[in-house]
PDB file of C-alpha atoms in Angstrom:
ATOM      1  CA  MET A   1       0.000   0.000   0.000  1.00 27.00           C
ATOM      2  CA  LEU A   2       1.352   3.382  -0.950  1.00 31.00           C
ATOM      3  CA  LYS A   3       2.218   5.490   2.048  1.00 28.00           C
ATOM      4  CA  ILE A   4       0.126   8.687   2.185  1.00 29.00           C
ATOM      5  CA  PHE A   5       2.235  11.776   1.603  1.00 30.00           C
ATOM      6  CA  ARG A   6       2.313  14.210   4.509  1.00 29.00           C
ATOM      7  CA  ALA A   7       2.554  17.867   3.598  1.00 30.00           C
ATOM      8  CA  VAL A   8       5.291  19.264   5.782  1.00 31.00           C
ATOM      9  CA  ALA A   9       5.623  22.883   6.803  1.00 32.00           C
ATOM     10  CA  VAL A  10       8.295  23.995   9.213  1.00 36.00           C
ATOM     11  CA  GLY A  11       7.307  26.988  11.289  1.00 34.00           C
ATOM     12  CA  LEU A  12      10.213  29.052  12.537  1.00 37.00           C
ATOM     13  CA  SER A  13       8.401  31.885  14.243  1.00 38.00           C
ATOM     14  CA  SER A  14      10.292  31.318  17.495  1.00 39.00           C
ATOM     15  CA  LEU A  15      13.602  31.631  15.677  1.00 45.00           C
ATOM     16  CA  SER A  16      12.936  33.895  12.719  1.00 37.00           C
ATOM     17  CA  ALA A  17      14.241  36.975  14.518  1.00 34.00           C
ATOM     18  CA  ILE A  18      16.092  36.513  17.787  1.00 38.00           C
ATOM     19  CA  ALA A  19      15.325  39.452  20.006  1.00 36.00           C
ATOM     20  CA  PHE A  20      17.831  38.840  22.765  1.00 39.00           C
ATOM     21  CA  THR A  21      19.719  42.107  22.523  1.00 41.00           C
ATOM     22  CA  LEU A  22      22.464  42.231  25.116  1.00 43.00           C
ATOM     23  CA  SER A  23      22.143  44.595  28.056  1.00 38.00           C
ATOM     24  CA  ALA A  24      23.695  44.985  31.474  1.00 34.00           C
ATOM     25  CA  GLU A  25      20.846  47.223  32.589  1.00 34.00           C
ATOM     26  CA  ALA A  26      18.092  45.576  34.635  1.00 34.00           C
ATOM     27  CA  GLN A  27      14.678  46.634  33.317  1.00 36.00           C
ATOM     28  CA  GLU A  28      11.287  45.479  34.560  1.00 38.00           C
ATOM     29  CA  GLY A  29      10.489  42.180  32.851  1.00 42.00           C
ATOM     30  CA  VAL A  30      13.917  42.034  31.201  1.00 44.00           C
ATOM     31  CA  ARG A  31      16.421  39.446  32.371  1.00 53.00           C
ATOM     32  CA  ASN A  32      20.104  40.307  32.133  1.00 68.00           C
ATOM     33  CA  PRO A  33      21.947  37.624  30.191  1.00 79.00           C
ATOM     34  CA  GLN A  34      24.904  35.857  31.744  1.00 86.00           C
ATOM     35  CA  CYS A  35      27.792  35.966  29.295  1.00 88.00           C
ATOM     36  CA  LEU A  36      31.325  34.684  29.040  1.00 91.00           C
ATOM     37  CA  PRO A  37      33.439  36.643  28.456  1.00 92.00           C
ATOM     38  CA  ALA A  38      31.645  39.462  30.253  1.00 87.00           C
ATOM     39  CA  SER A  39      33.124  41.968  27.810  1.00 88.00           C
ATOM     40  CA  ILE A  40      30.393  41.023  25.315  1.00 87.00           C
ATOM     41  CA  LEU A  41      27.953  42.900  27.547  1.00 82.00           C
ATOM     42  CA  GLU A  42      30.164  45.979  27.327  1.00 83.00           C
ATOM     43  CA  THR A  43      31.010  46.035  23.632  1.00 86.00           C
ATOM     44  CA  GLY A  44      28.188  44.010  22.048  1.00 86.00           C
ATOM     45  CA  SER A  45      30.680  42.247  19.819  1.00 90.00           C
ATOM     46  CA  GLY A  46      33.098  39.342  19.793  1.00 93.00           C
ATOM     47  CA  TYR A  47      32.875  35.590  20.308  1.00 96.00           C
ATOM     48  CA  GLY A  48      31.275  34.141  23.417  1.00 94.00           C
ATOM     49  CA  ARG A  49      28.334  32.389  25.006  1.00 93.00           C
ATOM     50  CA  CYS A  50      25.298  33.833  26.747  1.00 91.00           C
ATOM     51  CA  ASN A  51      22.435  32.355  28.731  1.00 89.00           C
ATOM     52  CA  TYR A  52      19.098  34.187  28.587  1.00 83.00           C
ATOM     53  CA  GLY A  53      17.076  32.041  30.959  1.00 79.00           C
ATOM     54  CA  PRO A  54      16.277  28.359  31.540  1.00 79.00           C
ATOM     55  CA  GLY A  55      17.363  26.439  28.452  1.00 83.00           C
ATOM     56  CA  ILE A  56      17.775  29.506  26.215  1.00 87.00           C
ATOM     57  CA  SER A  57      21.349  30.093  25.118  1.00 91.00           C
ATOM     58  CA  TYR A  58      23.565  31.216  22.268  1.00 93.00           C
ATOM     59  CA  ILE A  59      27.218  30.559  21.540  1.00 95.00           C
ATOM     60  CA  GLY A  60      28.922  32.239  18.623  1.00 96.00           C
ATOM     61  CA  THR A  61      29.866  35.640  17.294  1.00 95.00           C
ATOM     62  CA  TYR A  62      28.131  38.912  18.168  1.00 93.00           C
ATOM     63  CA  SER A  63      28.056  42.264  16.429  1.00 91.00           C
ATOM     64  CA  ASP A  64      25.961  45.288  17.408  1.00 86.00           C
ATOM     65  CA  TYR A  65      24.622  43.259  20.352  1.00 84.00           C
ATOM     66  CA  LEU A  66      23.109  40.665  18.021  1.00 87.00           C
ATOM     67  CA  PRO A  67      24.227  37.268  16.668  1.00 91.00           C
ATOM     68  CA  ASN A  68      26.146  37.912  13.456  1.00 93.00           C
ATOM     69  CA  GLY A  69      28.215  35.207  11.816  1.00 95.00           C
ATOM     70  CA  ARG A  70      28.185  31.565  12.905  1.00 96.00           C
ATOM     71  CA  GLY A  71      26.638  30.337  16.098  1.00 96.00           C
ATOM     72  CA  ILE A  72      24.360  27.873  17.891  1.00 96.00           C
ATOM     73  CA  TYR A  73      21.041  28.965  19.374  1.00 94.00           C
ATOM     74  CA  THR A  74      19.063  26.661  21.701  1.00 93.00           C
ATOM     75  CA  LEU A  75      15.517  27.013  23.046  1.00 90.00           C
ATOM     76  CA  SER A  76      14.143  25.507  26.253  1.00 87.00           C
ATOM     77  CA  ASP A  77      12.035  22.944  24.338  1.00 89.00           C
ATOM     78  CA  GLY A  78      15.156  21.461  22.729  1.00 90.00           C
ATOM     79  CA  THR A  79      14.940  23.304  19.418  1.00 92.00           C
ATOM     80  CA  ARG A  80      18.442  24.019  18.145  1.00 94.00           C
ATOM     81  CA  TYR A  81      19.791  25.972  15.187  1.00 95.00           C
ATOM     82  CA  GLU A  82      23.428  25.698  14.134  1.00 97.00           C
ATOM     83  CA  GLY A  83      24.621  27.972  11.378  1.00 96.00           C
ATOM     84  CA  GLU A  84      24.834  31.516  10.112  1.00 96.00           C
ATOM     85  CA  PHE A  85      23.095  34.603  11.504  1.00 94.00           C
ATOM     86  CA  VAL A  86      22.604  38.127  10.187  1.00 92.00           C
ATOM     87  CA  ASP A  87      21.377  40.751  12.680  1.00 88.00           C
ATOM     88  CA  GLY A  88      19.922  38.066  14.921  1.00 87.00           C
ATOM     89  CA  ALA A  89      18.023  36.238  12.167  1.00 87.00           C
ATOM     90  CA  LEU A  90      18.686  32.812  10.667  1.00 91.00           C
ATOM     91  CA  GLU A  91      20.365  33.754   7.387  1.00 93.00           C
ATOM     92  CA  GLY A  92      22.703  31.566   5.344  1.00 96.00           C
ATOM     93  CA  GLN A  93      23.841  27.970   5.642  1.00 97.00           C
ATOM     94  CA  GLY A  94      22.516  26.147   8.682  1.00 96.00           C
ATOM     95  CA  ARG A  95      20.814  23.209  10.343  1.00 96.00           C
ATOM     96  CA  LEU A  96      17.617  23.314  12.396  1.00 95.00           C
ATOM     97  CA  ILE A  97      16.734  20.459  14.766  1.00 94.00           C
ATOM     98  CA  LEU A  98      13.218  20.360  16.252  1.00 92.00           C
ATOM     99  CA  PRO A  99      12.055  18.563  19.434  1.00 92.00           C
ATOM    100  CA  SER A 100      10.326  15.929  17.249  1.00 92.00           C
ATOM    101  CA  ASP A 101      13.802  15.121  15.810  1.00 91.00           C
ATOM    102  CA  ALA A 102      12.812  16.530  12.412  1.00 93.00           C
ATOM    103  CA  ARG A 103      15.874  18.175  10.857  1.00 95.00           C
ATOM    104  CA  TYR A 104      16.264  20.814   8.161  1.00 96.00           C
ATOM    105  CA  GLU A 105      19.650  21.416   6.543  1.00 97.00           C
ATOM    106  CA  GLY A 106      20.398  23.947   3.854  1.00 97.00           C
ATOM    107  CA  VAL A 107      20.117  27.633   3.038  1.00 97.00           C
ATOM    108  CA  PHE A 108      17.948  29.806   5.321  1.00 94.00           C
ATOM    109  CA  ARG A 109      16.536  33.223   4.485  1.00 90.00           C
ATOM    110  CA  ASN A 110      14.720  35.375   7.052  1.00 83.00           C
ATOM    111  CA  GLY A 111      14.465  32.443   9.433  1.00 84.00           C
ATOM    112  CA  ALA A 112      13.035  29.906   6.949  1.00 88.00           C
ATOM    113  CA  ILE A 113      14.769  27.205   4.912  1.00 92.00           C
ATOM    114  CA  ARG A 114      14.667  27.933   1.166  1.00 94.00           C
ATOM    115  CA  GLN A 115      16.835  25.188  -0.338  1.00 96.00           C
ATOM    116  CA  GLY A 116      18.057  21.977   1.227  1.00 97.00           C
ATOM    117  CA  THR A 117      16.994  18.716   2.832  1.00 97.00           C
ATOM    118  CA  ALA A 118      14.312  17.882   5.381  1.00 95.00           C
ATOM    119  CA  PHE A 119      14.619  14.687   7.441  1.00 96.00           C
ATOM    120  CA  TYR A 120      11.346  13.623   9.075  1.00 94.00           C
ATOM    121  CA  PRO A 121      10.949  11.484  12.228  1.00 94.00           C
ATOM    122  CA  ASN A 122       9.110   8.710  10.336  1.00 95.00           C
ATOM    123  CA  GLY A 123      12.111   8.145   8.051  1.00 95.00           C
ATOM    124  CA  ASP A 124      10.854  10.135   5.045  1.00 96.00           C
ATOM    125  CA  ARG A 125      13.138  12.698   3.405  1.00 96.00           C
ATOM    126  CA  TYR A 126      12.618  15.681   1.107  1.00 96.00           C
ATOM    127  CA  GLU A 127      15.357  17.389  -0.866  1.00 97.00           C
ATOM    128  CA  GLY A 128      14.883  20.419  -3.050  1.00 97.00           C
ATOM    129  CA  GLN A 129      13.298  23.849  -3.051  1.00 96.00           C
ATOM    130  CA  PHE A 130      11.122  25.286  -0.299  1.00 95.00           C
ATOM    131  CA  GLY A 131       8.501  27.986  -0.686  1.00 91.00           C
ATOM    132  CA  VAL A 132       7.523  30.378   2.068  1.00 83.00           C
ATOM    133  CA  THR A 133       4.190  31.551   3.389  1.00 78.00           C
ATOM    134  CA  SER A 134       4.209  34.619   5.617  1.00 71.00           C
ATOM    135  CA  ARG A 135       2.046  35.788   8.457  1.00 66.00           C
ATOM    136  CA  THR A 136       2.147  38.838  10.688  1.00 69.00           C
ATOM    137  CA  GLU A 137       1.662  38.910  14.405  1.00 62.00           C
ATOM    138  CA  VAL A 138       2.014  41.375  17.243  1.00 66.00           C
ATOM    139  CA  VAL A 139       4.852  40.378  19.554  1.00 61.00           C
ATOM    140  CA  THR A 140       6.619  41.966  22.512  1.00 69.00           C
ATOM    141  CA  GLU A 141      10.307  42.641  21.953  1.00 64.00           C
ATOM    142  CA  ASN A 142      13.023  44.322  23.968  1.00 67.00           C
ATOM    143  CA  ILE A 143      13.936  47.474  22.042  1.00 67.00           C
ATOM    144  CA  ILE A 144      16.978  49.679  22.625  1.00 69.00           C
ATOM    145  CA  VAL A 145      15.527  53.068  23.562  1.00 70.00           C
ATOM    146  CA  ASP A 146      18.606  54.882  24.857  1.00 72.00           C
ATOM    147  CA  LEU A 147      22.107  54.545  26.259  1.00 71.00           C
ATOM    148  CA  ASN A 148      23.038  55.156  29.873  1.00 72.00           C
ATOM    149  CA  VAL A 149      25.980  57.285  31.011  1.00 68.00           C
ATOM    150  CA  ALA A 150      28.290  54.300  30.650  1.00 67.00           C
ATOM    151  CA  GLY A 151      27.242  53.870  27.023  1.00 66.00           C
ATOM    152  CA  ARG A 152      25.318  50.674  27.655  1.00 68.00           C
ATOM    153  CA  PRO A 153      21.953  50.126  25.913  1.00 68.00           C
ATOM    154  CA  ILE A 154      18.739  50.567  27.871  1.00 72.00           C
ATOM    155  CA  LEU A 155      15.935  48.210  26.873  1.00 70.00           C
ATOM    156  CA  GLU A 156      12.186  48.590  27.023  1.00 75.00           C
ATOM    157  CA  PRO A 157       9.604  45.906  26.174  1.00 77.00           C
ATOM    158  CA  ARG A 158       7.409  47.162  23.344  1.00 72.00           C
ATOM    159  CA  GLU A 159       4.756  45.634  21.121  1.00 72.00           C
ATOM    160  CA  THR A 160       5.628  45.506  17.452  1.00 65.00           C
ATOM    161  CA  THR A 161       4.232  43.870  14.327  1.00 67.00           C
ATOM    162  CA  ARG A 162       6.529  41.195  12.974  1.00 61.00           C
ATOM    163  CA  GLN A 163       6.461  39.008   9.886  1.00 60.00           C
ATOM    164  CA  PHE A 164       7.142  35.300  10.354  1.00 61.00           C
ATOM    165  CA  ASP A 165       7.966  32.950   7.496  1.00 65.00           C
ATOM    166  CA  ARG A 166       6.946  29.304   7.249  1.00 75.00           C
ATOM    167  CA  SER A 167       8.662  26.855   4.893  1.00 84.00           C
ATOM    168  CA  GLN A 168       7.156  24.025   2.866  1.00 89.00           C
ATOM    169  CA  PRO A 169       8.206  21.998  -0.199  1.00 93.00           C
ATOM    170  CA  ASP A 170       7.614  24.143  -3.268  1.00 93.00           C
ATOM    171  CA  GLY A 171       9.261  23.940  -6.674  1.00 94.00           C
ATOM    172  CA  GLN A 172      11.441  21.115  -7.927  1.00 96.00           C
ATOM    173  CA  GLY A 173      12.268  18.417  -5.406  1.00 97.00           C
ATOM    174  CA  THR A 174      12.582  14.760  -4.448  1.00 97.00           C
ATOM    175  CA  TYR A 175      10.517  13.117  -1.713  1.00 96.00           C
ATOM    176  CA  THR A 176      11.795   9.712  -0.581  1.00 97.00           C
ATOM    177  CA  PHE A 177       9.533   7.572   1.594  1.00 96.00           C
ATOM    178  CA  ALA A 178      10.834   5.307   4.332  1.00 96.00           C
ATOM    179  CA  ASN A 179       9.392   2.306   2.464  1.00 95.00           C
ATOM    180  CA  GLY A 180      11.599   3.003  -0.574  1.00 95.00           C
ATOM    181  CA  ASN A 181       9.060   4.747  -2.810  1.00 96.00           C
ATOM    182  CA  ARG A 182      10.249   8.032  -4.330  1.00 96.00           C
ATOM    183  CA  PHE A 183       8.690  10.977  -6.169  1.00 97.00           C
ATOM    184  CA  VAL A 184      10.775  13.356  -8.275  1.00 97.00           C
ATOM    185  CA  GLY A 185       9.066  16.369  -9.701  1.00 97.00           C
ATOM    186  CA  GLU A 186       7.150  19.541  -8.990  1.00 97.00           C
ATOM    187  CA  PHE A 187       5.751  20.540  -5.602  1.00 95.00           C
ATOM    188  CA  PHE A 188       3.312  23.303  -4.787  1.00 93.00           C
ATOM    189  CA  ALA A 189       2.143  24.492  -1.347  1.00 89.00           C
ATOM    190  CA  GLY A 190       3.815  21.548   0.366  1.00 89.00           C
ATOM    191  CA  GLU A 191       2.406  18.789  -1.850  1.00 91.00           C
ATOM    192  CA  PRO A 192       3.244  17.068  -5.157  1.00 93.00           C
ATOM    193  CA  PHE A 193       1.551  19.036  -7.920  1.00 94.00           C
ATOM    194  CA  GLY A 194       2.830  19.005 -11.478  1.00 95.00           C
ATOM    195  CA  GLN A 195       4.994  16.999 -13.804  1.00 96.00           C
ATOM    196  CA  GLY A 196       6.915  14.239 -12.127  1.00 97.00           C
ATOM    197  CA  THR A 197       8.017  10.628 -11.888  1.00 97.00           C
ATOM    198  CA  PHE A 198       6.998   8.165  -9.189  1.00 97.00           C
ATOM    199  CA  TYR A 199       9.450   5.327  -8.511  1.00 97.00           C
ATOM    200  CA  HIS A 200       7.862   2.362  -6.739  1.00 97.00           C
ATOM    201  CA  SER A 201      10.110   0.294  -4.505  1.00 96.00           C
ATOM    202  CA  THR A 202       9.058  -2.711  -6.644  1.00 95.00           C
ATOM    203  CA  GLY A 203      10.793  -1.195  -9.688  1.00 97.00           C
ATOM    204  CA  THR A 204       7.691   0.174 -11.418  1.00 97.00           C
ATOM    205  CA  VAL A 205       8.167   3.702 -12.786  1.00 98.00           C
ATOM    206  CA  CYS A 206       5.195   6.019 -13.494  1.00 97.00           C
ATOM    207  CA  GLU A 207       5.455   9.385 -15.261  1.00 97.00           C
ATOM    208  CA  GLY A 208       2.757  11.997 -15.601  1.00 96.00           C
ATOM    209  CA  TYR A 209       1.132  15.104 -14.196  1.00 96.00           C
ATOM    210  CA  PHE A 210       0.349  14.413 -10.543  1.00 96.00           C
ATOM    211  CA  TYR A 211      -2.170  16.079  -8.252  1.00 92.00           C
ATOM    212  CA  THR A 212      -1.581  16.524  -4.497  1.00 82.00           C
ATOM    213  CA  ARG A 213      -0.763  13.968  -1.850  1.00 85.00           C
ATOM    214  CA  ASN A 214      -2.847  11.112  -3.346  1.00 89.00           C
ATOM    215  CA  PHE A 215      -0.546  10.987  -6.384  1.00 94.00           C
ATOM    216  CA  ASP A 216      -3.542  11.002  -8.732  1.00 95.00           C
ATOM    217  CA  ALA A 217      -2.638  11.491 -12.408  1.00 94.00           C
ATOM    218  CA  GLU A 218      -4.171  11.570 -15.865  1.00 89.00           C
ATOM    219  CA  ASN A 219      -2.562  10.264 -19.065  1.00 91.00           C
ATOM    220  CA  ALA A 220       0.261   8.782 -17.037  1.00 97.00           C
ATOM    221  CA  THR A 221       2.580   6.070 -18.289  1.00 98.00           C
ATOM    222  CA  CYS A 222       3.799   3.233 -16.066  1.00 98.00           C
ATOM    223  CA  ASN A 223       6.511   0.746 -17.019  1.00 98.00           C
ATOM    224  CA  TYR A 224       6.750  -2.478 -15.010  1.00 97.00           C
ATOM    225  CA  PRO A 225       9.878  -4.576 -14.400  1.00 97.00           C
ATOM    226  CA  ASP A 226       8.263  -7.589 -16.133  1.00 96.00           C
ATOM    227  CA  GLY A 227       7.765  -5.637 -19.368  1.00 96.00           C
ATOM    228  CA  ARG A 228       4.132  -4.565 -19.001  1.00 97.00           C
ATOM    229  CA  ARG A 229       3.128  -0.993 -19.812  1.00 97.00           C
ATOM    230  CA  TYR A 230       0.117   1.002 -18.633  1.00 98.00           C
ATOM    231  CA  VAL A 231      -1.250   4.292 -19.985  1.00 97.00           C
ATOM    232  CA  GLY A 232      -4.123   6.032 -18.236  1.00 96.00           C
ATOM    233  CA  GLU A 233      -5.368   7.352 -14.919  1.00 96.00           C
ATOM    234  CA  LEU A 234      -3.641   6.785 -11.585  1.00 96.00           C
ATOM    235  CA  ARG A 235      -4.607   7.014  -7.947  1.00 94.00           C
ATOM    236  CA  GLN A 236      -1.933   6.680  -5.284  1.00 93.00           C
ATOM    237  CA  ALA A 237       0.429   6.131  -8.235  1.00 94.00           C
ATOM    238  CA  ARG A 238      -1.355   2.933  -9.293  1.00 95.00           C
ATOM    239  CA  PRO A 239      -3.727   2.236 -12.220  1.00 96.00           C
ATOM    240  CA  HIS A 240      -7.153   3.468 -11.175  1.00 94.00           C
ATOM    241  CA  GLY A 241      -9.758   4.819 -13.577  1.00 93.00           C
ATOM    242  CA  THR A 242      -9.692   4.466 -17.352  1.00 93.00           C
ATOM    243  CA  GLY A 243      -6.594   3.111 -19.053  1.00 95.00           C
ATOM    244  CA  THR A 244      -4.921   0.441 -21.133  1.00 95.00           C
ATOM    245  CA  MET A 245      -2.494  -2.211 -19.957  1.00 96.00           C
ATOM    246  CA  THR A 246      -0.182  -3.661 -22.619  1.00 96.00           C
ATOM    247  CA  LEU A 247       1.157  -7.131 -21.807  1.00 95.00           C
ATOM    248  CA  GLN A 248       4.587  -8.546 -22.633  1.00 95.00           C
ATOM    249  CA  ASP A 249       3.271 -10.315 -25.751  1.00 95.00           C
ATOM    250  CA  GLY A 250       1.619  -7.160 -27.118  1.00 94.00           C
ATOM    251  CA  ARG A 251      -1.959  -7.953 -26.102  1.00 94.00           C
ATOM    252  CA  THR A 252      -3.861  -5.095 -24.458  1.00 94.00           C
ATOM    253  CA  ILE A 253      -6.369  -4.802 -21.632  1.00 92.00           C
ATOM    254  CA  PRO A 254      -8.400  -1.616 -22.132  1.00 92.00           C
ATOM    255  CA  GLY A 255     -11.087  -0.425 -19.760  1.00 91.00           C
ATOM    256  CA  ALA A 256     -11.507   0.420 -16.112  1.00 92.00           C
ATOM    257  CA  PHE A 257      -8.936  -0.239 -13.392  1.00 94.00           C
ATOM    258  CA  ARG A 258      -9.250  -0.221  -9.615  1.00 92.00           C
ATOM    259  CA  ALA A 259      -6.349  -0.342  -7.156  1.00 89.00           C
ATOM    260  CA  GLY A 260      -4.000  -1.481  -9.913  1.00 90.00           C
ATOM    261  CA  GLN A 261      -6.217  -4.264 -11.314  1.00 90.00           C
ATOM    262  CA  PRO A 262      -8.472  -4.324 -14.414  1.00 90.00           C
ATOM    263  CA  VAL A 263     -12.255  -4.543 -13.863  1.00 89.00           C
ATOM    264  CA  ASN A 264     -15.237  -4.680 -16.243  1.00 68.00           C
ATOM    265  CA  PHE A 265     -13.245  -5.587 -19.343  1.00 59.00           C
ATOM    266  CA  SER A 266     -14.332  -8.026 -22.071  1.00 51.00           C
ATOM    267  CA  GLY A 267     -11.013  -9.760 -22.467  1.00 51.00           C
ATOM    268  CA  TYR A 268      -7.606  -9.385 -24.026  1.00 50.00           C
ATOM    269  CA  GLN A 269      -7.285  -7.713 -27.414  1.00 47.00           C
TER     270      GLN A 269
END
């Protein structure tokens, strides 16, 4: 039985813009980070590690009081990102590991993966392009409002509207199932949609224009390892609907098919 394709979208709202600006000034509701070396709190730049509360930490390079360059950011739920940052955002080559053990490796832009490989906990894997859907939300961030007499930033919590990006397979890619089946082709909005080729683990290869996670297709062509050939409709990448099966000796079975088998046909031709 063909495994049902799961549309996968990775939401990175908690990481898409890291708002842990460094400060040595205690403000109401703002926790001072603990950093090593402590000079990072003074200059806002250099290489070091900081803890921002239970389970929330960053180790890497800072510039302008924000992660810039390579680093590792960890959240209290076990989420971890290892890679490149620009002004506190995930930007560049990196790897994101979620608490479910799903992993995303590749190129990130504005906190969302755009090109790379997704490894899912059930053993499935996707490699290719990712599209992004965006949403806006009002969040509370610690904003630098002034400097004190020592030149250190003073923070205030303020509400601001932020845009968060969410990644999903979109464009050209390859989805490999844990059972050995594989689809190579076009994806749209997280699902197979467009021209592609489905490779069954049995050796059967079906080409056509596929629709969504059921791998339905019209005017598809399937070639079997034993020499048979099928042209027609597919459901879950198997003959289903109207089509014609050509046998090894050239005889044909036209008519209706269900779950890969011919039904309601008058005999071989």
